[in-house]
Amino acid sequence: MNGFARRTEQKKQAIKQAVLELLQKIRDPREVTIQEIAKQAHVSPVTIYNYFGSKENLIRETLLDDVVRQVMNTRRF
């Protein structure tokens, strides 16, 4: 992975982490704003839209990734 791709992935992970942290505080995804997510992740709102297209896509992808991660962490092989 080159430097650009690595930075992009790091930003995406920071954005998703910000979503999870905000959802823990606020609980209702409808009340979380792109501006709050951007501030928490230290990126611009435009970056979020460029990477995810919409708040709905971002939240969906974040929650799906989190569920998969939790399942993989609890699953015994």
mmCIF file of C-alpha atoms in Angstrom:
data_model
loop_
_atom_site.group_PDB
_atom_site.id
_atom_site.type_symbol
_atom_site.label_atom_id
_atom_site.label_comp_id
_atom_site.label_asym_id
_atom_site.label_seq_id
_atom_site.Cartn_x
_atom_site.Cartn_y
_atom_site.Cartn_z
ATOM 1 C CA MET A 1 0.000 0.000 0.000
ATOM 2 C CA ASN A 2 1.460 3.359 -1.010
ATOM 3 C CA GLY A 3 1.505 6.448 1.212
ATOM 4 C CA PHE A 4 -1.640 7.983 -0.282
ATOM 5 C CA ALA A 5 -3.667 4.793 0.133
ATOM 6 C CA ARG A 6 -2.377 4.361 3.682
ATOM 7 C CA ARG A 7 -3.362 7.933 4.645
ATOM 8 C CA THR A 8 -6.779 7.462 3.048
ATOM 9 C CA GLU A 9 -7.348 4.282 5.040
ATOM 10 C CA GLN A 10 -6.183 5.975 8.246
ATOM 11 C CA LYS A 11 -8.631 8.836 7.665
ATOM 12 C CA LYS A 12 -11.478 6.402 6.970
ATOM 13 C CA GLN A 13 -10.725 4.549 10.192
ATOM 14 C CA ALA A 14 -10.590 7.818 12.156
ATOM 15 C CA ILE A 15 -13.967 8.810 10.698
ATOM 16 C CA LYS A 16 -15.524 5.450 11.582
ATOM 17 C CA GLN A 17 -14.081 5.618 15.094
ATOM 18 C CA ALA A 18 -15.573 9.091 15.494
ATOM 19 C CA VAL A 19 -18.975 7.745 14.442
ATOM 20 C CA LEU A 20 -18.791 4.954 17.018
ATOM 21 C CA GLU A 21 -17.764 7.365 19.775
ATOM 22 C CA LEU A 22 -20.537 9.819 18.924
ATOM 23 C CA LEU A 23 -23.138 7.060 18.744
ATOM 24 C CA GLN A 24 -22.105 5.900 22.214
ATOM 25 C CA LYS A 25 -22.830 9.403 23.520
ATOM 26 C CA ILE A 26 -25.854 10.348 21.430
ATOM 27 C CA ARG A 27 -27.326 6.911 20.599
ATOM 28 C CA ASP A 28 -29.589 8.140 17.782
ATOM 29 C CA PRO A 29 -27.816 8.233 14.387
ATOM 30 C CA ARG A 30 -30.278 10.866 13.159
ATOM 31 C CA GLU A 31 -28.930 13.291 15.748
ATOM 32 C CA VAL A 32 -25.272 12.867 14.763
ATOM 33 C CA THR A 33 -24.185 15.441 12.186
ATOM 34 C CA ILE A 34 -21.484 15.275 9.548
ATOM 35 C CA GLN A 35 -19.969 18.383 11.121
ATOM 36 C CA GLU A 36 -19.667 16.640 14.508
ATOM 37 C CA ILE A 37 -18.123 13.567 12.908
ATOM 38 C CA ALA A 38 -15.657 15.677 10.931
ATOM 39 C CA LYS A 39 -14.628 17.636 14.015
ATOM 40 C CA GLN A 40 -14.145 14.466 16.075
ATOM 41 C CA ALA A 41 -12.121 12.798 13.277
ATOM 42 C CA HIS A 42 -10.091 15.945 12.455
ATOM 43 C CA VAL A 43 -11.155 15.940 8.800
ATOM 44 C CA SER A 44 -13.371 18.194 6.703
ATOM 45 C CA PRO A 45 -17.013 17.358 5.993
ATOM 46 C CA VAL A 46 -16.081 17.228 2.297
ATOM 47 C CA THR A 47 -13.635 14.409 3.046
ATOM 48 C CA ILE A 48 -16.436 12.395 4.625
ATOM 49 C CA TYR A 49 -18.697 12.891 1.606
ATOM 50 C CA ASN A 50 -15.831 12.022 -0.760
ATOM 51 C CA TYR A 51 -15.139 8.753 1.049
ATOM 52 C CA PHE A 52 -18.664 7.641 1.935
ATOM 53 C CA GLY A 53 -21.122 9.614 -0.222
ATOM 54 C CA SER A 54 -23.653 10.233 2.544
ATOM 55 C CA LYS A 55 -24.097 10.102 6.289
ATOM 56 C CA GLU A 56 -26.341 7.073 5.874
ATOM 57 C CA ASN A 57 -23.666 5.172 3.928
ATOM 58 C CA LEU A 58 -21.043 6.118 6.504
ATOM 59 C CA ILE A 59 -23.126 4.951 9.450
ATOM 60 C CA ARG A 60 -24.190 1.752 7.674
ATOM 61 C CA GLU A 61 -20.597 0.846 6.750
ATOM 62 C CA THR A 62 -19.309 1.751 10.221
ATOM 63 C CA LEU A 63 -21.888 -0.348 12.046
ATOM 64 C CA LEU A 64 -21.441 -3.289 9.677
ATOM 65 C CA ASP A 65 -17.657 -3.205 10.137
ATOM 66 C CA ASP A 66 -18.100 -3.003 13.904
ATOM 67 C CA VAL A 67 -20.446 -5.998 13.998
ATOM 68 C CA VAL A 68 -18.088 -8.056 11.825
ATOM 69 C CA ARG A 69 -15.147 -7.089 14.054
ATOM 70 C CA GLN A 70 -17.056 -8.090 17.182
ATOM 71 C CA VAL A 71 -18.093 -11.428 15.685
ATOM 72 C CA MET A 72 -14.545 -12.170 14.579
ATOM 73 C CA ASN A 73 -13.215 -11.286 18.041
ATOM 74 C CA THR A 74 -15.642 -13.618 19.798
ATOM 75 C CA ARG A 75 -15.580 -16.457 17.296
ATOM 76 C CA ARG A 76 -13.387 -19.402 18.182
ATOM 77 C CA PHE A 77 -11.729 -21.277 15.355
#
